[in-house]
CSV table of N, CA and C in Angstrom, one decimal:
chain,number,residue,atom,x,y,z
A,1,LYS,N,-70.0,-166.7,-120.0
A,1,LYS,CA,-70.2,-166.6,-118.8
A,1,LYS,C,-68.7,-165.8,-118.6
A,2,PRO,N,-68.6,-165.0,-118.5
A,2,PRO,CA,-67.2,-164.7,-118.3
A,2,PRO,C,-66.7,-165.4,-116.8
A,3,PRO,N,-65.5,-166.1,-116.7
A,3,PRO,CA,-64.8,-166.4,-115.5
A,3,PRO,C,-64.9,-165.0,-113.9
A,4,PRO,N,-64.8,-165.5,-112.9
A,4,PRO,CA,-65.1,-164.3,-111.9
A,4,PRO,C,-63.6,-164.0,-111.4
A,5,PRO,N,-63.4,-163.1,-111.1
A,5,PRO,CA,-62.1,-162.8,-111.1
A,5,PRO,C,-61.2,-163.7,-110.1
A,6,ALA,N,-61.6,-164.4,-108.7
A,6,ALA,CA,-60.5,-165.4,-109.0
A,6,ALA,C,-60.9,-167.1,-109.9
A,7,GLU,N,-61.5,-166.6,-110.8
A,7,GLU,CA,-61.4,-168.1,-111.3
A,7,GLU,C,-60.0,-167.4,-113.0
A,8,CYS,N,-59.9,-166.3,-112.6
A,8,CYS,CA,-59.0,-166.1,-114.2
A,8,CYS,C,-57.5,-166.9,-114.2
A,9,GLY,N,-57.2,-167.1,-113.3
A,9,GLY,CA,-55.7,-167.5,-113.1
A,9,GLY,C,-55.7,-168.8,-113.3
A,10,GLN,N,-56.7,-169.8,-113.6
A,10,GLN,CA,-57.0,-170.9,-114.7
A,10,GLN,C,-58.0,-171.2,-116.0
A,11,THR,N,-57.3,-169.7,-116.3
A,11,THR,CA,-58.1,-169.6,-117.9
A,11,THR,C,-56.6,-169.0,-118.9
A,12,VAL,N,-57.3,-169.0,-119.7
A,12,VAL,CA,-55.9,-168.5,-121.2
A,12,VAL,C,-56.7,-167.0,-121.6
A,13,GLY,N,-55.8,-166.5,-121.7
A,13,GLY,CA,-56.3,-165.3,-122.1
A,13,GLY,C,-56.3,-165.0,-123.7
A,14,HIS,N,-56.7,-164.5,-125.0
A,14,HIS,CA,-56.4,-164.1,-125.8
A,14,HIS,C,-56.7,-163.0,-126.5
A,15,VAL,N,-55.7,-162.6,-127.2
A,15,VAL,CA,-55.3,-161.5,-127.2
A,15,VAL,C,-54.9,-161.3,-129.2
A,16,GLN,N,-54.9,-160.4,-129.6
A,16,GLN,CA,-55.5,-160.0,-131.2
A,16,GLN,C,-53.2,-159.7,-131.1
A,17,ARG,N,-52.5,-160.4,-132.5
A,17,ARG,CA,-51.4,-159.1,-132.8
A,17,ARG,C,-51.5,-158.2,-133.1
A,18,GLN,N,-50.6,-157.3,-132.4
A,18,GLN,CA,-50.7,-156.0,-132.9
A,18,GLN,C,-50.1,-155.7,-134.4
A,19,GLU,N,-48.8,-156.6,-134.9
A,19,GLU,CA,-48.1,-156.1,-136.0
A,19,GLU,C,-48.8,-155.8,-137.4
A,20,TYR,N,-50.4,-156.8,-137.4
A,20,TYR,CA,-51.4,-156.5,-139.0
A,20,TYR,C,-52.5,-156.1,-137.9
A,21,PHE,N,-53.3,-155.9,-136.9
A,21,PHE,CA,-53.9,-155.5,-136.4
A,21,PHE,C,-54.3,-153.6,-137.1
A,22,TRP,N,-53.0,-153.2,-136.8
A,22,TRP,CA,-52.6,-151.6,-136.5
A,22,TRP,C,-52.0,-151.3,-137.8
A,23,GLY,N,-52.1,-151.8,-139.1
A,23,GLY,CA,-52.5,-151.4,-140.5
A,23,GLY,C,-53.6,-151.2,-141.2
A,24,LEU,N,-54.6,-152.1,-139.9
A,24,LEU,CA,-56.4,-151.7,-140.2
A,24,LEU,C,-56.9,-151.0,-140.2
A,25,GLY,N,-57.5,-150.0,-141.0
A,25,GLY,CA,-58.1,-149.3,-140.6
A,25,GLY,C,-59.6,-149.5,-140.1
A,26,LEU,N,-60.0,-148.3,-138.9
A,26,LEU,CA,-60.6,-148.2,-138.1
A,26,LEU,C,-61.7,-149.2,-138.2
A,27,GLY,N,-62.3,-148.7,-139.0
A,27,GLY,CA,-64.0,-149.9,-139.1
A,27,GLY,C,-63.2,-150.6,-139.3
A,28,ALA,N,-62.5,-151.5,-140.2
A,28,ALA,CA,-61.7,-153.4,-140.3
A,28,ALA,C,-61.2,-154.0,-138.9
A,29,GLN,N,-60.9,-152.6,-137.9
A,29,GLN,CA,-60.7,-153.1,-136.5
A,29,GLN,C,-61.7,-153.4,-135.8
A,30,LEU,N,-62.6,-152.9,-135.7
A,30,LEU,CA,-63.6,-152.7,-135.0
A,30,LEU,C,-64.5,-153.8,-135.2
A,31,VAL,N,-64.6,-154.5,-136.9
A,31,VAL,CA,-65.4,-155.2,-137.3
A,31,VAL,C,-64.5,-156.6,-136.3
A,32,SER,N,-63.0,-156.5,-136.9
A,32,SER,CA,-62.3,-157.9,-136.3
A,32,SER,C,-62.1,-158.1,-135.0
A,33,LEU,N,-62.8,-157.8,-134.4
A,33,LEU,CA,-63.0,-157.2,-132.6
A,33,LEU,C,-64.2,-158.6,-132.5
A,34,LYS,N,-65.7,-158.3,-133.3
A,34,LYS,CA,-66.2,-159.1,-133.3
A,34,LYS,C,-65.3,-160.7,-133.3
A,35,PHE,N,-64.8,-160.6,-134.6
A,35,PHE,CA,-63.8,-162.1,-134.9
A,35,PHE,C,-63.4,-162.6,-133.8
A,36,GLY,N,-62.9,-161.7,-133.0
A,36,GLY,CA,-61.4,-162.1,-132.1
A,36,GLY,C,-62.4,-162.4,-131.1
A,37,LEU,N,-63.1,-162.0,-130.6
A,37,LEU,CA,-64.6,-162.8,-129.1
A,37,LEU,C,-64.9,-164.1,-130.1
A,38,LEU,N,-65.6,-164.0,-130.9
A,38,LEU,CA,-66.0,-165.4,-131.6
A,38,LEU,C,-64.5,-166.5,-131.1
A,39,ALA,N,-63.7,-166.0,-132.1
A,39,ALA,CA,-62.8,-167.7,-131.3
A,39,ALA,C,-62.2,-167.6,-130.4
A,40,ALA,N,-62.1,-166.6,-129.4
A,40,ALA,CA,-61.9,-166.8,-128.5
A,40,ALA,C,-63.1,-167.7,-127.6
A,41,LEU,N,-63.9,-167.4,-127.6
A,41,LEU,CA,-65.3,-167.8,-127.4
A,41,LEU,C,-65.3,-169.6,-128.0
A,42,LEU,N,-65.0,-170.0,-128.8
A,42,LEU,CA,-65.4,-170.8,-129.4
A,42,LEU,C,-64.0,-171.7,-128.8
A,43,LYS,N,-62.9,-171.2,-128.3
A,43,LYS,CA,-61.8,-172.4,-128.0
A,43,LYS,C,-61.2,-172.4,-126.5
A,44,GLY,N,-62.2,-171.7,-125.8
A,44,GLY,CA,-63.1,-171.6,-124.4
A,44,GLY,C,-61.3,-170.5,-123.4
A,45,HIS,N,-61.2,-169.6,-124.6
A,45,HIS,CA,-60.4,-168.3,-124.2
A,45,HIS,C,-60.9,-167.2,-123.5
A,46,VAL,N,-60.3,-167.0,-122.8
A,46,VAL,CA,-61.3,-165.3,-122.4
A,46,VAL,C,-59.8,-163.5,-123.1
A,47,TYR,N,-61.3,-163.7,-124.5
A,47,TYR,CA,-60.9,-162.6,-124.8
A,47,TYR,C,-60.5,-161.1,-124.2
A,48,HIS,N,-60.1,-160.1,-124.6
A,48,HIS,CA,-59.0,-158.9,-124.4
A,48,HIS,C,-59.2,-158.5,-125.5
A,49,LEU,N,-59.3,-156.6,-125.6
A,49,LEU,CA,-60.2,-155.7,-126.5
A,49,LEU,C,-58.1,-155.4,-126.7
A,50,PRO,N,-57.5,-155.6,-128.0
A,50,PRO,CA,-56.6,-155.2,-128.5
A,50,PRO,C,-56.0,-153.6,-127.9
A,51,THR,N,-55.0,-153.4,-128.2
A,51,THR,CA,-54.9,-151.7,-129.4
A,51,THR,C,-55.0,-151.4,-129.9
A,52,SER,N,-55.1,-149.8,-130.2
A,52,SER,CA,-55.2,-149.4,-131.2
A,52,SER,C,-54.6,-147.9,-131.3
A,53,HIS,N,-54.0,-147.5,-132.4
A,53,HIS,CA,-53.5,-146.6,-132.4
A,53,HIS,C,-54.7,-145.3,-133.1
A,54,TYR,N,-55.3,-145.8,-133.2
A,54,TYR,CA,-57.0,-145.3,-133.0
A,54,TYR,C,-57.2,-144.4,-132.0
A,55,THR,N,-57.2,-145.1,-130.8
A,55,THR,CA,-57.6,-144.4,-129.4
A,55,THR,C,-56.6,-143.2,-129.0
A,56,ASN,N,-57.3,-142.3,-128.5
A,56,ASN,CA,-57.1,-141.0,-128.0
A,56,ASN,C,-55.8,-141.0,-127.4
A,57,PRO,N,-54.2,-141.3,-127.2
A,57,PRO,CA,-53.2,-141.5,-126.2
A,57,PRO,C,-53.3,-140.3,-124.7
A,58,VAL,N,-53.7,-139.0,-125.0
A,58,VAL,CA,-54.0,-138.6,-124.5
A,58,VAL,C,-55.4,-139.3,-123.2
A,59,ALA,N,-55.9,-139.2,-123.8
A,59,ALA,CA,-57.2,-139.3,-122.7
A,59,ALA,C,-56.9,-140.7,-122.3
A,60,CYS,N,-56.7,-142.0,-123.1
A,60,CYS,CA,-56.2,-143.6,-122.9
A,60,CYS,C,-54.9,-143.7,-123.4
A,61,PRO,N,-54.4,-143.1,-121.9
A,61,PRO,CA,-53.2,-144.3,-122.0
A,61,PRO,C,-52.5,-145.9,-122.1
A,62,SER,N,-53.7,-146.4,-121.9
A,62,SER,CA,-53.4,-147.7,-122.3
A,62,SER,C,-53.5,-148.2,-124.0
A,63,ARG,N,-54.0,-147.2,-124.6
A,63,ARG,CA,-54.7,-147.0,-125.9
A,63,ARG,C,-55.5,-148.6,-126.4
A,64,SER,N,-56.0,-148.7,-125.4
A,64,SER,CA,-56.8,-150.5,-125.4
A,64,SER,C,-58.4,-149.3,-125.9
A,65,PHE,N,-58.8,-150.7,-126.7
A,65,PHE,CA,-60.8,-149.9,-127.1
A,65,PHE,C,-61.6,-150.0,-125.7
A,66,ASP,N,-60.3,-150.7,-124.3
A,66,ASP,CA,-61.2,-150.8,-123.0
A,66,ASP,C,-61.5,-148.9,-122.2
A,67,CYS,N,-61.1,-148.6,-123.3
A,67,CYS,CA,-60.8,-147.5,-122.8
A,67,CYS,C,-62.3,-146.2,-123.2
A,68,TYR,N,-63.2,-147.5,-124.3
A,68,TYR,CA,-63.9,-147.1,-124.6
A,68,TYR,C,-65.5,-147.3,-124.9
A,69,PHE,N,-65.0,-148.7,-124.7
A,69,PHE,CA,-66.1,-149.6,-124.5
A,69,PHE,C,-65.7,-150.9,-123.1
A,70,GLU,N,-66.7,-151.5,-122.8
A,70,GLU,CA,-66.4,-152.2,-121.2
A,70,GLU,C,-65.7,-153.7,-121.7
A,71,PRO,N,-64.5,-154.0,-120.9
A,71,PRO,CA,-63.8,-154.5,-121.2
A,71,PRO,C,-65.4,-156.6,-121.2
A,72,ALA,N,-64.7,-157.1,-122.0
A,72,ALA,CA,-64.8,-158.4,-122.3
A,72,ALA,C,-65.5,-158.8,-121.1
A,73,SER,N,-64.3,-159.4,-119.9
A,73,SER,CA,-64.2,-160.1,-119.2
A,73,SER,C,-64.1,-159.4,-117.6
A,74,ASN,N,-64.0,-160.3,-116.2
A,74,ASN,CA,-64.0,-159.4,-115.4
A,74,ASN,C,-61.9,-159.8,-115.2
A,75,CYS,N,-61.7,-160.4,-115.9
A,75,CYS,CA,-59.7,-160.8,-115.9
A,75,CYS,C,-58.9,-160.1,-116.3
A,76,THR,N,-58.0,-159.8,-116.5
A,76,THR,CA,-57.1,-158.8,-117.0
A,76,THR,C,-55.9,-159.8,-117.6
A,77,LEU,N,-55.2,-159.4,-118.3
A,77,LEU,CA,-54.2,-160.2,-118.8
A,77,LEU,C,-53.0,-160.8,-118.2
A,78,ALA,N,-52.9,-159.4,-117.1
A,78,ALA,CA,-51.6,-160.3,-116.2
A,78,ALA,C,-52.5,-161.3,-115.4
A,79,THR,N,-53.2,-161.7,-115.4
A,79,THR,CA,-54.5,-162.8,-114.0
A,79,THR,C,-54.7,-164.3,-114.7
A,80,HIS,N,-54.4,-164.2,-116.4
A,80,HIS,CA,-54.1,-165.5,-116.6
A,80,HIS,C,-53.2,-166.3,-116.6
A,81,ARG,N,-53.5,-167.7,-116.4
A,81,ARG,CA,-52.2,-168.8,-116.1
A,81,ARG,C,-51.4,-168.6,-117.3
A,82,LYS,N,-51.8,-168.7,-118.1
A,82,LYS,CA,-51.1,-168.1,-120.3
A,82,LYS,C,-52.2,-167.0,-121.0
A,83,VAL,N,-51.5,-166.6,-121.8
A,83,VAL,CA,-52.3,-165.4,-122.8
A,83,VAL,C,-51.7,-166.0,-124.2
A,84,ILE,N,-52.3,-166.3,-124.7
A,84,ILE,CA,-51.6,-166.6,-126.1
A,84,ILE,C,-52.2,-164.7,-127.2
A,85,GLN,N,-51.5,-164.7,-128.0
A,85,GLN,CA,-51.5,-163.6,-129.5
A,85,GLN,C,-51.6,-164.3,-130.5
A,86,VAL,N,-53.4,-164.2,-130.7
A,86,VAL,CA,-53.3,-165.0,-132.1
A,86,VAL,C,-53.6,-164.0,-133.0
A,87,GLY,N,-53.8,-164.3,-134.2
A,87,GLY,CA,-53.6,-163.6,-135.3
A,87,GLY,C,-55.3,-163.7,-136.1
A,88,ILE,N,-56.3,-162.5,-136.5
A,88,ILE,CA,-57.1,-161.9,-137.5
A,88,ILE,C,-57.9,-163.3,-137.8
A,89,ARG,N,-59.6,-163.8,-137.5
A,89,ARG,CA,-59.7,-164.3,-138.1
A,89,ARG,C,-60.8,-163.9,-138.7
A,90,TRP,N,-60.7,-163.0,-139.7
A,90,TRP,CA,-62.0,-162.7,-140.8
A,90,TRP,C,-63.5,-163.0,-140.9
A,91,CYS,N,-63.6,-164.4,-141.5
A,91,CYS,CA,-64.9,-165.5,-141.9
A,91,CYS,C,-64.7,-166.8,-140.8
A,92,THR,N,-64.6,-166.2,-139.6
A,92,THR,CA,-64.7,-167.3,-139.0
A,92,THR,C,-65.9,-168.1,-138.7
A,93,ASP,N,-66.4,-168.9,-139.2
A,93,ASP,CA,-67.7,-169.6,-139.2
A,93,ASP,C,-68.5,-169.2,-138.5
A,94,VAL,N,-70.4,-169.2,-138.0
A,94,VAL,CA,-70.4,-169.2,-136.8
A,94,VAL,C,-71.5,-170.6,-136.5
A,95,PRO,N,-70.9,-171.8,-136.2
A,95,PRO,CA,-71.7,-172.4,-135.4
A,95,PRO,C,-72.9,-172.8,-134.8
A,96,GLU,N,-73.6,-172.2,-135.4
A,96,GLU,CA,-75.1,-171.7,-134.7
A,96,GLU,C,-75.6,-172.4,-133.4
A,97,GLY,N,-75.3,-173.8,-133.7
A,97,GLY,CA,-75.5,-175.3,-132.7
A,97,GLY,C,-74.9,-174.9,-131.5
A,98,ARG,N,-73.5,-174.8,-131.8
A,98,ARG,CA,-72.4,-174.8,-130.6
A,98,ARG,C,-72.5,-173.6,-130.0
A,99,LEU,N,-72.8,-172.9,-130.2
A,99,LEU,CA,-73.6,-171.1,-130.0
A,99,LEU,C,-74.2,-171.2,-129.2
A,100,GLY,N,-75.2,-171.8,-129.6
A,100,GLY,CA,-76.8,-171.9,-129.0
A,100,GLY,C,-75.9,-172.6,-127.5
A,101,SER,N,-75.6,-173.6,-127.7
A,101,SER,CA,-75.7,-175.1,-126.5
A,101,SER,C,-74.5,-173.8,-125.7
A,102,LEU,N,-73.7,-173.5,-126.0
A,102,LEU,CA,-72.8,-172.2,-124.6
A,102,LEU,C,-73.9,-171.2,-124.1
A,103,ALA,N,-74.2,-171.3,-125.3
A,103,ALA,CA,-75.4,-170.0,-124.2
A,103,ALA,C,-76.5,-170.0,-123.9
A,104,GLY,N,-77.0,-171.4,-123.7
A,104,GLY,CA,-77.9,-172.0,-123.0
A,104,GLY,C,-78.8,-172.0,-123.8
A,105,LEU,N,-79.7,-172.0,-125.0
A,105,LEU,CA,-80.7,-171.6,-126.0
A,105,LEU,C,-81.5,-172.8,-126.0
A,106,ALA,N,-82.8,-172.5,-125.4
A,106,ALA,CA,-83.4,-173.7,-126.2
A,106,ALA,C,-84.0,-173.9,-127.6
A,107,GLU,N,-83.8,-172.3,-127.7
A,107,GLU,CA,-84.4,-172.7,-129.3
A,107,GLU,C,-83.1,-172.1,-130.1
A,108,PRO,N,-83.5,-172.4,-131.8
A,108,PRO,CA,-81.9,-172.5,-132.7
A,108,PRO,C,-82.0,-171.3,-132.7
A,109,HIS,N,-80.7,-169.9,-133.4
A,109,HIS,CA,-81.0,-168.5,-133.6
A,109,HIS,C,-79.9,-168.7,-135.2
A,110,PRO,N,-80.5,-168.2,-135.6
A,110,PRO,CA,-79.7,-167.9,-137.0
A,110,PRO,C,-78.6,-167.2,-137.0
A,111,LYS,N,-77.5,-167.7,-138.3
A,111,LYS,CA,-75.5,-166.6,-137.2
A,111,LYS,C,-76.0,-165.2,-137.5
A,112,GLU,N,-76.6,-164.3,-138.0
A,112,GLU,CA,-77.6,-162.8,-138.2
A,112,GLU,C,-77.1,-162.7,-136.4
A,113,TRP,N,-78.1,-163.0,-135.8
A,113,TRP,CA,-78.9,-163.6,-134.2
A,113,TRP,C,-77.6,-162.9,-134.0
A,114,PHE,N,-76.6,-164.1,-133.6
A,114,PHE,CA,-75.3,-164.2,-133.3
A,114,PHE,C,-74.0,-163.1,-133.1
A,115,HIS,N,-74.5,-163.0,-134.6
A,115,HIS,CA,-73.0,-161.3,-134.9
A,115,HIS,C,-74.1,-160.2,-134.7
A,116,ALA,N,-75.6,-160.1,-134.4
A,116,ALA,CA,-75.8,-159.2,-133.3
A,116,ALA,C,-74.5,-159.2,-131.7
A,117,GLN,N,-75.5,-160.3,-131.2
A,117,GLN,CA,-75.2,-160.1,-129.9
A,117,GLN,C,-73.4,-160.1,-129.9
A,118,LEU,N,-72.9,-160.4,-130.3
A,118,LEU,CA,-72.0,-160.4,-130.0
A,118,LEU,C,-71.5,-158.8,-130.3
A,119,THR,N,-71.7,-158.3,-130.9
A,119,THR,CA,-71.6,-156.8,-131.8
A,119,THR,C,-71.9,-155.5,-131.0
A,120,ALA,N,-73.3,-156.4,-130.2
A,120,ALA,CA,-73.9,-155.7,-128.7
A,120,ALA,C,-72.6,-155.6,-127.3
A,121,PHE,N,-72.2,-157.0,-127.1
A,121,PHE,CA,-71.7,-156.8,-126.3
A,121,PHE,C,-70.7,-156.5,-126.3
A,122,LEU,N,-69.3,-156.2,-127.2
A,122,LEU,CA,-68.2,-156.1,-127.5
A,122,LEU,C,-68.3,-154.0,-127.7
A,123,PHE,N,-69.6,-153.9,-127.9
A,123,PHE,CA,-69.7,-152.0,-128.2
A,123,PHE,C,-70.5,-151.6,-127.1
A,124,ARG,N,-70.2,-151.8,-126.0
A,124,ARG,CA,-70.8,-151.3,-124.5
A,124,ARG,C,-70.2,-150.1,-124.0
A,125,PRO,N,-70.6,-149.3,-125.1
A,125,PRO,CA,-69.7,-147.6,-123.8
A,125,PRO,C,-69.5,-148.2,-122.3
A,126,SER,N,-67.7,-147.4,-122.2
A,126,SER,CA,-67.1,-147.7,-120.7
A,126,SER,C,-67.6,-146.4,-120.1
A,127,VAL,N,-67.7,-146.8,-118.9
A,127,VAL,CA,-68.2,-145.5,-118.1
A,127,VAL,C,-67.9,-144.4,-118.4
A,128,ALA,N,-66.4,-144.3,-118.5
A,128,ALA,CA,-66.3,-142.6,-119.1
A,128,ALA,C,-66.9,-142.4,-120.4
A,129,MET,N,-67.0,-143.4,-121.0
A,129,MET,CA,-67.3,-143.2,-122.0
A,129,MET,C,-69.4,-142.2,-122.0
A,130,ARG,N,-70.2,-143.4,-121.7
A,130,ARG,CA,-71.5,-143.0,-120.9
A,130,ARG,C,-71.5,-141.4,-120.1
A,131,SER,N,-70.8,-141.0,-119.4
A,131,SER,CA,-70.2,-139.7,-118.9
A,131,SER,C,-70.3,-138.8,-119.9
A,132,LEU,N,-69.5,-139.1,-120.9
A,132,LEU,CA,-68.9,-137.5,-121.8
A,132,LEU,C,-70.0,-137.7,-123.1
A,133,LEU,N,-70.9,-139.1,-123.3
A,133,LEU,CA,-72.2,-139.2,-124.4
A,133,LEU,C,-73.6,-138.6,-123.1
A,134,VAL,N,-73.4,-138.6,-122.0
A,134,VAL,CA,-74.2,-137.7,-121.0
A,134,VAL,C,-74.1,-136.3,-121.4
A,135,GLU,N,-72.8,-136.0,-121.6
A,135,GLU,CA,-72.3,-134.5,-121.4
A,135,GLU,C,-72.4,-133.9,-122.4
A,136,LEU,N,-72.4,-134.7,-123.4
A,136,LEU,CA,-71.7,-134.0,-125.5
A,136,LEU,C,-73.5,-133.3,-125.2
A,137,SER,N,-74.8,-134.7,-125.1
A,137,SER,CA,-75.6,-134.6,-125.4
A,137,SER,C,-76.5,-133.7,-124.5
A,138,GLY,N,-76.1,-132.7,-123.8
A,138,GLY,CA,-77.1,-131.5,-123.0
A,138,GLY,C,-76.5,-131.3,-123.9
A,139,SER,N,-75.7,-130.8,-124.2
A,139,SER,CA,-74.6,-129.8,-125.4
A,139,SER,C,-75.3,-129.2,-127.1
A,140,LEU,N,-76.0,-130.8,-127.3
A,140,LEU,CA,-76.5,-130.8,-128.5
A,140,LEU,C,-77.6,-130.5,-129.1
A,141,THR,N,-77.7,-129.3,-130.3
A,141,THR,CA,-79.1,-128.9,-130.3
A,141,THR,C,-80.2,-129.6,-131.6
A,142,THR,N,-80.6,-129.9,-132.1
A,142,THR,CA,-81.6,-130.2,-133.4
A,142,THR,C,-81.6,-129.4,-134.0
A,143,SER,N,-82.4,-129.4,-135.3
A,143,SER,CA,-83.0,-128.0,-136.2
A,143,SER,C,-84.1,-129.0,-136.5
A,144,ASP,N,-84.9,-127.8,-137.3
A,144,ASP,CA,-86.5,-129.2,-137.8
A,144,ASP,C,-85.2,-128.7,-139.3
A,145,PRO,N,-85.8,-130.5,-140.2
A,145,PRO,CA,-84.9,-130.3,-141.4
A,145,PRO,C,-85.6,-129.7,-142.2
A,146,LEU,N,-86.7,-129.0,-142.5
A,146,LEU,CA,-87.5,-128.8,-143.0
A,146,LEU,C,-87.2,-127.0,-142.4
A,147,SER,N,-86.9,-126.6,-142.1
A,147,SER,CA,-86.7,-125.2,-141.2
A,147,SER,C,-86.2,-124.3,-142.8
A,148,ASN,N,-86.2,-122.9,-142.5
A,148,ASN,CA,-85.6,-122.0,-143.5
A,148,ASN,C,-84.2,-122.3,-143.3
A,149,ALA,N,-83.8,-121.6,-142.2
A,149,ALA,CA,-82.0,-122.3,-141.5
A,149,ALA,C,-81.6,-123.0,-142.3
A,150,SER,N,-82.2,-124.3,-142.3
A,150,SER,CA,-81.4,-125.7,-142.6
A,150,SER,C,-82.1,-125.7,-144.1
A,151,ARG,N,-82.9,-124.8,-144.7
A,151,ARG,CA,-82.8,-125.1,-146.9
A,151,ARG,C,-81.3,-124.4,-146.6
A,152,THR,N,-81.0,-123.0,-146.0
A,152,THR,CA,-80.0,-122.6,-146.4
A,152,THR,C,-79.2,-123.1,-146.4
A,153,VAL,N,-78.6,-123.8,-145.1
A,153,VAL,CA,-76.9,-124.9,-144.4
A,153,VAL,C,-76.9,-126.0,-146.4
A,154,ALA,N,-78.0,-126.0,-146.4
A,154,ALA,CA,-77.9,-127.3,-147.2
A,154,ALA,C,-77.6,-126.6,-148.1
A,155,GLU,N,-78.2,-125.7,-148.9
A,155,GLU,CA,-77.8,-125.1,-150.4
A,155,GLU,C,-76.2,-124.4,-150.2
């Protein structure tokens, strides 16, 4: 459970170092976010989404994934008592028992369940992204894949 904003000054912020992260492809960056969140949780730190050159600098001047996804915390980097920059942990073990205790789960869950929960939490669309999705979904059209028009395009 993230700390309320009033308690952010007592916490340690956790952010991934840029030099290696920026050298990754977009898919690898997105996967690494999950492992960054997991590493922060296991250390008792507060995770922050990193900046990326894959963000649109016009629509997202901060260059942070926060432009696309909800922040992982109520805290900002400026409000922590300390912020650490960490490298990427690709194959972080998922200690199901410890994570289950942190989450207050009564029953054990497999590693895959925790991976799914971390992913679902991190990739919650931001308010701006949800608005864009609503706007775009109204202009998208679908066609019957078995219609003559669809077959013509496919050929």
